[in-house]
Coordinates of C-alpha atoms in Angstrom, one line a residue:
Chain A
X281 CA -26.6 30.3 1.2
X282 CA -27.7 30.3 -2.4
X283 CA -25.5 33.2 -3.4
X284 CA -22.5 31.0 -2.9
X285 CA -20.4 29.5 -5.7
X286 CA -20.5 26.2 -7.5
X287 CA -21.0 23.0 -5.7
X288 CA -17.7 21.3 -4.7
X289 CA -19.0 18.4 -2.7
X290 CA -22.4 16.6 -3.1
X291 CA -23.3 13.9 -0.7
X292 CA -26.3 11.9 -2.0
X293 CA -28.3 9.8 0.3
X294 CA -25.2 8.2 1.8
X295 CA -25.5 4.9 3.7
X296 CA -22.5 3.2 5.2
X297 CA -22.6 -0.1 6.9
X298 CA -19.7 -1.9 8.7
X299 CA -19.7 -5.6 9.0
X300 CA -17.6 -6.6 12.0
X301 CA -17.1 -9.7 13.9
X302 CA -18.2 -9.3 17.5
X303 CA -14.6 -10.0 18.4
X304 CA -13.7 -6.7 16.8
X305 CA -11.9 -8.1 13.8
X306 CA -13.2 -6.8 10.5
X307 CA -15.0 -9.3 8.3
X308 CA -12.5 -10.1 5.6
X309 CA -14.9 -11.2 2.8
X310 CA -18.3 -9.9 2.1
X311 CA -19.2 -13.0 0.1
X312 CA -18.5 -15.0 3.3
X313 CA -16.3 -17.7 1.9
X314 CA -16.9 -19.9 4.8
X315 CA -20.6 -19.7 5.3
X316 CA -20.1 -19.1 9.0
X317 CA -21.9 -15.9 10.1
X318 CA -21.3 -16.4 13.8
X319 CA -20.7 -13.2 15.7
X320 CA -21.1 -10.9 12.7
X321 CA -22.7 -7.6 13.5
X322 CA -23.8 -5.0 11.0
X323 CA -23.3 -1.5 12.2
X324 CA -25.3 1.0 10.2
X325 CA -23.0 4.0 10.7
X326 CA -24.7 6.4 8.3
X327 CA -28.4 6.3 7.4
X328 CA -29.0 8.4 4.4
X329 CA -27.1 11.7 4.8
X330 CA -27.4 14.3 2.0
X331 CA -26.1 17.8 1.6
X332 CA -24.4 20.1 -0.9
X333 CA -21.3 22.1 -0.1
X334 CA -20.3 25.1 -2.3
X335 CA -17.1 26.9 -3.0
X336 CA -15.7 28.9 -0.1
X337 CA -17.6 27.3 2.6
X338 CA -16.0 25.8 5.7
X339 CA -18.2 23.2 7.3
X340 CA -18.0 22.2 11.0
X341 CA -19.2 18.7 11.8
X342 CA -20.4 18.0 15.3
X343 CA -22.1 15.2 17.2
X344 CA -21.4 12.9 20.1
X345 CA -18.9 10.0 20.0
X346 CA -19.9 7.2 17.6
X347 CA -22.5 9.4 15.8
X348 CA -20.8 8.8 12.4
X349 CA -18.8 11.9 12.0
X350 CA -15.5 10.1 11.2
X351 CA -17.3 7.7 8.9
X352 CA -18.7 10.6 7.0
X353 CA -15.2 12.1 6.7
X354 CA -13.8 8.8 5.5
X355 CA -16.5 8.4 3.0
X356 CA -16.1 11.9 1.6
X357 CA -12.3 11.1 1.3
X358 CA -13.2 8.0 -0.7
X359 CA -11.7 5.7 1.9
X360 CA -14.9 4.0 2.5
X361 CA -17.2 2.6 -0.1
X362 CA -20.9 3.6 0.5
X363 CA -23.3 0.7 0.8
X364 CA -25.9 3.0 -0.8
X365 CA -25.7 6.5 -2.2
X366 CA -22.7 8.3 -3.4
X367 CA -20.3 11.2 -2.8
X368 CA -19.3 13.5 -5.6
X369 CA -16.5 16.0 -5.4
X370 CA -14.7 18.4 -7.7
X371 CA -11.2 17.3 -6.5
X372 CA -9.9 14.4 -4.5
X373 CA -10.5 15.3 -0.9
X374 CA -7.6 15.0 1.5
X375 CA -8.4 13.6 5.0
X376 CA -6.4 14.4 8.1
X377 CA -7.3 12.1 11.0
X378 CA -5.8 11.5 14.4
X379 CA -5.3 7.7 14.2
X380 CA -3.6 7.8 10.8
X381 CA 0.1 7.3 11.4
X382 CA 2.1 7.1 8.2
X383 CA 4.9 4.6 8.5
X384 CA 5.9 4.1 12.1
X385 CA 9.2 2.5 11.4
X386 CA 10.5 5.4 9.5
X387 CA 11.8 8.7 10.8
X388 CA 9.7 11.9 10.7
X389 CA 12.0 13.2 8.0
X390 CA 11.4 10.2 5.7
X391 CA 7.7 10.3 6.4
X392 CA 7.7 13.9 5.2
X393 CA 9.2 12.8 1.9
X394 CA 7.0 9.8 1.4
X395 CA 3.9 11.6 2.4
X396 CA 4.7 14.4 -0.1
X397 CA 5.4 11.8 -2.8
X398 CA 2.1 10.0 -2.1
X399 CA 0.3 13.3 -2.4
X400 CA 1.7 13.6 -5.9
X401 CA 4.6 16.1 -5.4
X402 CA 7.8 15.7 -7.4
X403 CA 11.1 15.0 -5.6
X404 CA 12.2 18.5 -6.4
X405 CA 9.1 20.0 -5.1
X406 CA 9.5 18.2 -1.8
X407 CA 13.1 19.3 -1.5
X408 CA 11.8 22.9 -1.8
X409 CA 9.0 22.5 0.7
X410 CA 10.7 20.2 3.2
X411 CA 12.0 23.0 5.4
X412 CA 8.6 24.7 5.3
X413 CA 6.8 21.5 6.3
X414 CA 9.2 20.8 9.1
X415 CA 9.1 24.4 10.3
X416 CA 5.3 24.4 10.4
X417 CA 5.2 21.2 12.4
X418 CA 7.5 22.9 15.0
X419 CA 9.2 19.6 15.9
X420 CA 12.3 19.9 13.8
X421 CA 14.5 18.4 16.6
X422 CA 12.6 15.1 16.4
X423 CA 12.9 14.6 12.6
X424 CA 15.5 11.8 12.9
X425 CA 13.6 9.5 15.2
X426 CA 11.1 6.9 14.0
X427 CA 7.5 8.1 14.0
X428 CA 6.3 5.3 16.2
X429 CA 8.1 6.9 19.1
X430 CA 6.3 10.2 18.6
X431 CA 3.7 11.4 21.1
X432 CA 0.2 11.6 19.6
X433 CA 0.5 15.4 19.5
X434 CA 3.8 15.4 17.7
X435 CA 2.5 12.8 15.1
X436 CA -0.6 14.8 14.6
X437 CA 1.4 18.0 14.0
X438 CA 3.6 16.3 11.5
X439 CA 0.7 14.7 9.6
X440 CA -1.2 18.0 9.5
X441 CA 1.9 19.8 8.2
X442 CA 2.4 17.2 5.5
X443 CA -1.2 17.2 4.4
X444 CA -1.5 21.0 4.1
X445 CA 1.8 21.4 2.3
X446 CA -0.1 20.6 -0.9
X447 CA -2.8 23.0 -2.0
X448 CA -6.0 21.0 -1.7
X449 CA -9.3 22.2 -2.9
X450 CA -11.0 20.1 -0.3
X451 CA -9.5 19.4 3.0
X452 CA -11.1 17.2 5.7
X453 CA -9.8 17.7 9.2
X454 CA -10.9 15.1 11.7
X455 CA -10.0 16.1 15.3
X456 CA -6.5 16.6 14.1
X457 CA -6.2 19.9 15.8
X458 CA -7.5 18.8 19.1
X459 CA -4.2 17.2 20.1
X460 CA -2.0 20.1 19.3
X461 CA -1.2 22.8 21.8
X462 CA -2.7 26.3 21.7
X463 CA 0.0 27.9 19.5
X464 CA -0.2 25.1 17.0
X465 CA -4.0 25.2 17.0
X466 CA -4.0 28.9 16.2
X467 CA -1.5 28.5 13.4
X468 CA -3.5 25.6 11.9
X469 CA -6.8 27.5 12.2
X470 CA -5.2 30.4 10.4
X471 CA -4.0 28.1 7.6
X472 CA -7.6 26.7 7.3
X473 CA -9.0 30.2 7.0
X474 CA -6.4 31.0 4.3
X475 CA -7.4 27.9 2.4
X476 CA -11.0 28.9 2.4
X477 CA -10.0 32.3 1.1
X478 CA -8.4 30.6 -1.9
X479 CA -11.9 29.1 -2.7
X480 CA -11.1 25.9 -1.0
X481 CA -13.6 23.8 1.0
X482 CA -12.8 22.7 4.5
X483 CA -14.6 20.2 6.7
X484 CA -13.7 20.4 10.4
X485 CA -14.7 17.7 12.8
X486 CA -14.2 18.8 16.4
X487 CA -15.6 18.6 19.9
X488 CA -14.3 22.1 20.6
X489 CA -17.2 24.4 19.9
X490 CA -14.8 27.3 20.1
X491 CA -12.8 26.0 17.1
X492 CA -16.0 25.4 15.2
X493 CA -17.4 28.8 15.8
X494 CA -14.0 30.4 15.0
X495 CA -13.4 28.7 11.7
X496 CA -16.7 27.5 10.2
X497 CA -19.4 29.2 8.1
X498 CA -21.9 26.4 8.4
X499 CA -22.3 23.4 10.8
X500 CA -23.7 19.9 10.3
X501 CA -24.9 18.0 13.3
X502 CA -24.7 14.3 12.9
X503 CA -26.8 12.3 15.4
X504 CA -26.9 8.4 15.3
X505 CA -26.1 8.3 11.6
X506 CA -28.6 11.0 10.6
X507 CA -28.1 14.6 9.7
X508 CA -30.0 16.2 12.5
X509 CA -29.4 19.8 11.7
X510 CA -27.6 21.8 9.0
X511 CA -27.2 25.6 9.1
X512 CA -25.7 28.6 10.8
X513 CA -22.9 27.8 13.3
X514 CA -24.3 29.7 16.3
X515 CA -27.8 28.3 15.8
X516 CA -26.7 24.6 15.4
X517 CA -24.0 24.7 18.1
X518 CA -26.6 26.3 20.4
X519 CA -29.2 23.5 19.7
X520 CA -26.5 20.9 20.1
X521 CA -25.3 22.2 23.5
X522 CA -28.9 22.4 24.7
X523 CA -29.5 18.8 23.8
X524 CA -26.8 17.5 26.1
Chain E
X695 CA -36.8 18.5 3.7
X696 CA -37.6 18.7 0.0
X697 CA -36.4 15.9 -2.2
X698 CA -33.5 17.2 -4.2
X699 CA -32.0 15.2 -7.0
X700 CA -28.4 15.3 -5.7
X701 CA -27.0 13.0 -8.4
X702 CA -28.3 15.4 -11.1
X703 CA -26.9 18.3 -9.2
X704 CA -23.5 16.7 -9.2
X705 CA -23.7 15.8 -12.8
X706 CA -24.7 19.4 -13.7
X707 CA -21.7 20.8 -11.8
X708 CA -19.4 18.2 -13.4
X709 CA -18.4 16.5 -10.2
X710 CA -17.0 13.0 -10.5
X711 CA -17.8 10.3 -7.9
X712 CA -15.3 10.1 -5.1
X713 CA -13.3 6.9 -4.8
X714 CA -14.4 5.7 -8.2
X715 CA -11.9 3.4 -9.8
X716 CA -10.2 5.3 -12.6
X717 CA -9.9 3.6 -16.0
X718 CA -6.7 1.6 -16.4
X719 CA -5.0 4.1 -18.6
X720 CA -5.7 7.0 -16.2
X721 CA -4.6 4.7 -13.3
X722 CA -1.3 4.1 -15.0
X723 CA -0.8 7.8 -15.6
X724 CA -1.4 8.5 -12.0
X725 CA 1.0 5.8 -10.9
X726 CA 3.7 7.1 -13.3
X727 CA 3.3 10.6 -11.7
X728 CA 3.9 9.0 -8.3
X729 CA 6.6 6.5 -9.3
X730 CA 9.1 8.1 -7.0
X731 CA 6.9 7.1 -4.1
X732 CA 7.4 3.4 -4.9
X733 CA 11.2 3.7 -5.4
X734 CA 11.7 5.9 -2.3
X735 CA 9.6 3.7 -0.1
X736 CA 11.5 0.6 -1.2
X737 CA 14.8 2.3 -0.4
X738 CA 13.6 3.7 3.0
X739 CA 12.3 0.3 4.0
X740 CA 15.6 -1.4 3.4
X741 CA 17.4 1.3 5.3
X742 CA 14.9 1.0 8.2
X743 CA 15.1 -2.7 8.5
X744 CA 18.9 -2.7 8.2
X745 CA 19.6 0.1 10.7
X746 CA 18.1 -2.1 13.4
X747 CA 20.8 -4.7 13.0
X748 CA 24.5 -4.4 13.8
X749 CA 25.6 -6.0 10.6
X750 CA 23.2 -3.9 8.5
X751 CA 23.4 -4.5 4.8
X752 CA 25.5 -7.7 5.3
X753 CA 22.3 -9.5 6.4
X754 CA 20.8 -9.1 2.9
X755 CA 23.5 -11.4 1.7
X756 CA 24.3 -13.3 4.9
X757 CA 20.8 -14.7 5.4
X758 CA 20.4 -16.6 2.1
X759 CA 24.1 -17.5 2.2
X760 CA 23.8 -19.1 5.6
X761 CA 20.7 -21.0 4.6
X762 CA 22.4 -22.2 1.4
X763 CA 25.3 -23.3 3.6
X764 CA 23.0 -25.4 5.7
X765 CA 21.6 -27.1 2.6
X766 CA 25.1 -27.5 1.2
X767 CA 26.3 -29.2 4.4
X768 CA 23.3 -31.6 4.5
X769 CA 23.0 -32.4 0.9
X770 CA 26.5 -31.9 -0.4
X771 CA 28.5 -33.4 2.4
X772 CA 26.4 -35.6 4.6
X773 CA 24.1 -37.0 1.9
X774 CA 25.8 -36.8 -1.4
X775 CA 23.9 -38.3 -4.3
X776 CA 23.8 -38.7 -8.1
X777 CA 20.9 -36.3 -8.3
X778 CA 23.3 -33.4 -7.8
X779 CA 25.5 -31.9 -10.5
X780 CA 29.3 -32.0 -10.1
X781 CA 29.7 -28.3 -9.3
X782 CA 27.3 -28.5 -6.5
X783 CA 28.1 -25.3 -4.5
X784 CA 27.7 -22.8 -7.3
X785 CA 24.6 -24.7 -8.5
X786 CA 23.1 -24.5 -5.0
X787 CA 24.0 -20.9 -4.2
X788 CA 22.7 -19.6 -7.6
X789 CA 19.5 -21.5 -7.2
X790 CA 19.0 -20.3 -3.6
X791 CA 19.6 -16.7 -4.4
X792 CA 17.3 -16.6 -7.3
X793 CA 14.6 -18.5 -5.5
X794 CA 14.9 -16.0 -2.5
X795 CA 14.0 -13.2 -4.9
X796 CA 10.8 -15.0 -5.8
X797 CA 9.9 -16.1 -2.3
X798 CA 10.4 -12.7 -0.7
X799 CA 8.5 -10.9 -3.5
X800 CA 5.6 -13.3 -2.9
X801 CA 5.5 -13.0 0.9
X802 CA 6.2 -9.2 1.1
X803 CA 3.9 -8.5 -1.8
X804 CA 1.1 -10.3 0.0
X805 CA 1.5 -7.9 3.0
X806 CA 1.8 -4.8 0.8
X807 CA -1.8 -3.6 1.5
X808 CA -2.6 -5.1 4.9
X809 CA 0.8 -4.2 6.3
X810 CA 0.4 -0.6 5.3
X811 CA -3.2 -0.1 6.5
X812 CA -2.6 3.2 8.2
X813 CA -1.0 4.7 5.1
X814 CA -3.8 3.4 2.9
X815 CA -6.4 4.8 5.3
X816 CA -4.8 8.3 5.5
X817 CA -3.7 9.1 2.0
X818 CA -5.3 8.2 -1.3
X819 CA -3.0 7.2 -4.1
X820 CA -3.0 4.3 -6.6
X821 CA -2.7 1.3 -4.3
X822 CA -0.7 -0.7 -6.8
X823 CA 2.3 1.3 -5.9
X824 CA 2.5 -0.6 -2.6
X825 CA 3.1 -4.1 -4.1
X826 CA 5.3 -2.6 -6.7
X827 CA 7.4 -1.0 -4.0
X828 CA 7.6 -4.4 -2.1
X829 CA 8.9 -6.1 -5.3
X830 CA 11.3 -3.2 -6.0
X831 CA 12.7 -3.6 -2.5
X832 CA 13.5 -7.2 -3.2
X833 CA 15.0 -6.2 -6.6
X834 CA 17.3 -3.7 -4.9
X835 CA 18.4 -6.4 -2.4
X836 CA 19.1 -8.8 -5.2
X837 CA 21.9 -6.5 -6.4
X838 CA 24.3 -7.1 -3.6
X839 CA 23.3 -10.8 -3.7
X840 CA 24.3 -11.0 -7.3
X841 CA 27.7 -9.4 -6.6
X842 CA 28.4 -11.9 -3.9
X843 CA 27.2 -14.7 -6.2
X844 CA 29.7 -13.6 -8.8
X845 CA 32.5 -13.8 -6.2
X846 CA 31.4 -17.2 -5.1
X847 CA 31.2 -18.5 -8.6
X848 CA 34.7 -17.3 -9.5
X849 CA 36.0 -18.8 -6.2
X850 CA 34.6 -22.1 -7.3
X851 CA 36.1 -22.0 -10.7
X852 CA 33.2 -20.6 -12.8
X853 CA 34.6 -17.8 -14.8
X854 CA 32.6 -15.0 -16.4
X855 CA 31.6 -15.3 -20.0
X856 CA 29.5 -13.1 -22.3
X857 CA 26.7 -15.5 -21.6
X858 CA 26.4 -14.1 -18.1
X859 CA 24.8 -11.0 -19.6
X860 CA 21.7 -13.1 -20.3
X861 CA 21.0 -13.0 -16.6
X862 CA 19.7 -9.4 -17.1
X863 CA 16.8 -10.3 -19.4
X864 CA 16.0 -13.4 -17.4
X865 CA 15.7 -11.4 -14.2
X866 CA 13.7 -8.9 -16.2
X867 CA 11.2 -11.6 -17.0
X868 CA 11.3 -12.9 -13.5
X869 CA 10.5 -9.4 -12.1
X870 CA 7.4 -9.2 -14.3
X871 CA 6.4 -12.6 -13.0
X872 CA 7.1 -11.6 -9.4
X873 CA 5.1 -8.4 -9.8
X874 CA 2.1 -10.3 -11.1
X875 CA 2.3 -12.8 -8.2
X876 CA 2.6 -9.9 -5.7
X877 CA -0.5 -8.1 -7.1
X878 CA -2.5 -11.3 -6.9
X879 CA -1.3 -12.2 -3.4
X880 CA -1.9 -8.6 -2.2
X881 CA -5.5 -8.6 -3.2
X882 CA -6.2 -12.1 -2.0
X883 CA -4.8 -11.2 1.4
X884 CA -7.1 -8.2 1.6
X885 CA -10.1 -10.5 1.0
X886 CA -8.9 -13.2 3.3
X887 CA -6.2 -12.7 5.9
X888 CA -5.7 -16.4 6.1
X889 CA -3.8 -16.3 2.9
X890 CA -0.7 -15.2 4.7
X891 CA -0.8 -18.5 6.7
X892 CA -0.7 -20.5 3.5
X893 CA 2.1 -18.6 1.7
X894 CA 5.0 -20.2 3.6
X895 CA 3.5 -23.6 2.7
X896 CA 3.2 -22.8 -1.0
X897 CA 6.7 -21.4 -1.0
X898 CA 8.0 -24.5 0.6
X899 CA 6.3 -26.7 -2.0
X900 CA 7.7 -24.6 -4.8
X901 CA 11.1 -24.8 -3.2
X902 CA 11.1 -28.5 -3.5
X903 CA 9.5 -28.6 -6.9
X904 CA 12.1 -26.1 -8.2
X905 CA 15.1 -28.2 -7.6
X906 CA 17.3 -26.0 -5.5
X907 CA 19.5 -28.6 -3.9
X908 CA 19.1 -31.2 -6.6
X909 CA 18.7 -31.1 -10.3
X910 CA 15.3 -31.8 -11.7
X911 CA 16.8 -32.5 -15.1
X912 CA 19.1 -35.3 -13.5
X913 CA 16.4 -36.8 -11.3
X914 CA 13.8 -37.0 -14.1
X915 CA 16.3 -37.7 -16.9
X916 CA 14.6 -41.1 -17.7
X917 CA 11.1 -39.8 -17.3
X918 CA 10.8 -37.1 -20.0
X919 CA 7.1 -36.6 -19.6
X920 CA 7.3 -35.9 -15.9
X921 CA 10.1 -33.5 -16.6
X922 CA 8.0 -31.6 -19.1
X923 CA 5.4 -31.1 -16.4
X924 CA 7.9 -30.1 -13.9
X925 CA 9.3 -27.5 -16.3
X926 CA 5.9 -25.8 -16.5
X927 CA 6.7 -24.3 -13.1
X928 CA 7.9 -20.8 -14.0
X929 CA 10.0 -20.4 -10.8
X930 CA 12.0 -23.5 -11.8
X931 CA 12.5 -22.1 -15.3
X932 CA 13.9 -18.7 -14.1
X933 CA 16.3 -20.5 -11.8
X934 CA 17.3 -23.0 -14.5
X935 CA 17.9 -20.3 -17.0
X936 CA 20.1 -18.3 -14.7
X937 CA 22.0 -21.5 -13.9
X938 CA 22.3 -22.2 -17.6
X939 CA 23.8 -18.8 -18.3
X940 CA 26.2 -18.7 -15.5
X941 CA 27.3 -22.3 -14.8
X942 CA 29.2 -24.9 -16.9
X943 CA 27.3 -28.0 -17.9
X944 CA 23.8 -26.5 -17.5
X945 CA 21.9 -26.0 -20.7
X946 CA 19.3 -23.6 -22.1
X947 CA 16.3 -25.1 -23.7
X948 CA 13.5 -23.5 -25.8
X949 CA 10.9 -24.9 -23.4
X950 CA 12.4 -23.0 -20.5
X951 CA 12.5 -19.7 -22.5
X952 CA 8.9 -20.1 -23.8
X953 CA 7.4 -20.9 -20.4
X954 CA 9.5 -18.2 -18.7
X955 CA 8.3 -15.5 -21.2
X956 CA 4.7 -16.6 -21.4
X957 CA 4.2 -16.8 -17.7
X958 CA 5.9 -13.5 -17.1
X959 CA 3.5 -11.7 -19.4
X960 CA 0.5 -13.7 -18.4
X961 CA 1.0 -13.3 -14.6
X962 CA 1.8 -9.6 -15.0
X963 CA -1.3 -8.8 -17.1
X964 CA -3.7 -10.9 -15.0
X965 CA -2.2 -9.5 -11.8
X966 CA -2.6 -5.9 -12.9
X967 CA -6.3 -6.4 -13.9
X968 CA -7.0 -8.5 -10.9
X969 CA -5.5 -6.0 -8.5
X970 CA -7.0 -2.9 -10.2
X971 CA -10.5 -4.4 -10.2
X972 CA -10.6 -4.2 -6.4
X973 CA -9.0 -0.7 -6.1
X974 CA -12.0 0.8 -4.3
X975 CA -12.0 -1.9 -1.7
X976 CA -8.5 -1.5 -0.2
X977 CA -8.3 0.1 3.2
X978 CA -12.0 -0.2 3.8
X979 CA -12.0 -2.7 6.6

């Protein structure tokens, strides 16, 4: 893979630790204001993952539940501070996750506007793209009800449509396509291939090996917080499926 | 696996570190580009909360008005005293409305990050926009309150003068102060959720120290030293300055203006730096 373009994402010896109370509530202060450490557990989610991604690659990320895939995505998006190591990227990566609702109290339509503004579009730009975003989501008739009343599939469609409305150089897709129906999945996968053609870099986390094989040029297998395998899709997916 | 120097590779390719806190100037530039996010969010929030109630927008005014009515009934009618100025109703309502602006900015500002966790986790943008949007929301709600206030004042025989225009710069200073308080509260809440439990208590203490239903100046008239200390409370000074501009028999003083201006700038600057320092930490738990 050396003939590829310039590096767009460099992940350098990335370690991520979560401190959680055993009750499930996140520790609120790492300096432990009250010296009480009762029930605190440290979860070592990533244990030194390193790789380089170059222009025009689309990376599939696979692994069993709890292996650290989502943590890796969140760290690349800059939403999680590494405890050791660092992530470098040519552009601010945009993350699409399943559990990321925008603002549940607001209608879908208003979430489209706010999401666009948060992504850095101007009000005029959003006015232009609004139709396109809503069309792509395919749920135009539900735009006037609050997002908290959406089904998970509807919410995921809308979030995906908002996120891809802006041309990102680096897009991280975390299971977001899994909840959509087949028609929407095909449309989204086409969009991802288009993005890659524009020299964008795409990361796709999925449990659907078909999606991975269809869209990715390289696959990372994360296992218990370590990078177990990194290479050609067919080869890595094959090894992964054999291991089960 | 060979040992590659990934950091050097990234440096060579000119890749910046992800999630690194931008310098303050770049941070402000990015915020300015996304200023519509803060204003639009404030507007939508108001619309969303109001559409759930039958009376809608009326509650923005009704709520503080009814609370002021309770205090008016208890302290104006049931327990009248010499610590209250003669035009008690305008005095009380003005104080209550202005204090509400502070109290709401404080409590909503504190929840700005923790209350929008899913938004913070899914999109990356300068987090300072969230407390700004929370204070803006209160500022928008203050507009109908001020209109109702004018009606009440006129009904109770306080007629508009040019001096009323002073309210604009006073509220400007107060907004700076409220922003600073919201930034500080927002970050503290992220570190320690328990802060939200203490905020109502602090607000209550400030409510009594500010002299909403009595006049600090009258109560402490023969103890000038204690009065000076009481006037160091900026919330009291904003309330007192608005009263001095709009009501008869309430006076401006240099001390009030100095404390109001200095604390506005001090809280804003400290709040910005304090909030920005922890930018990388928001949404990580």
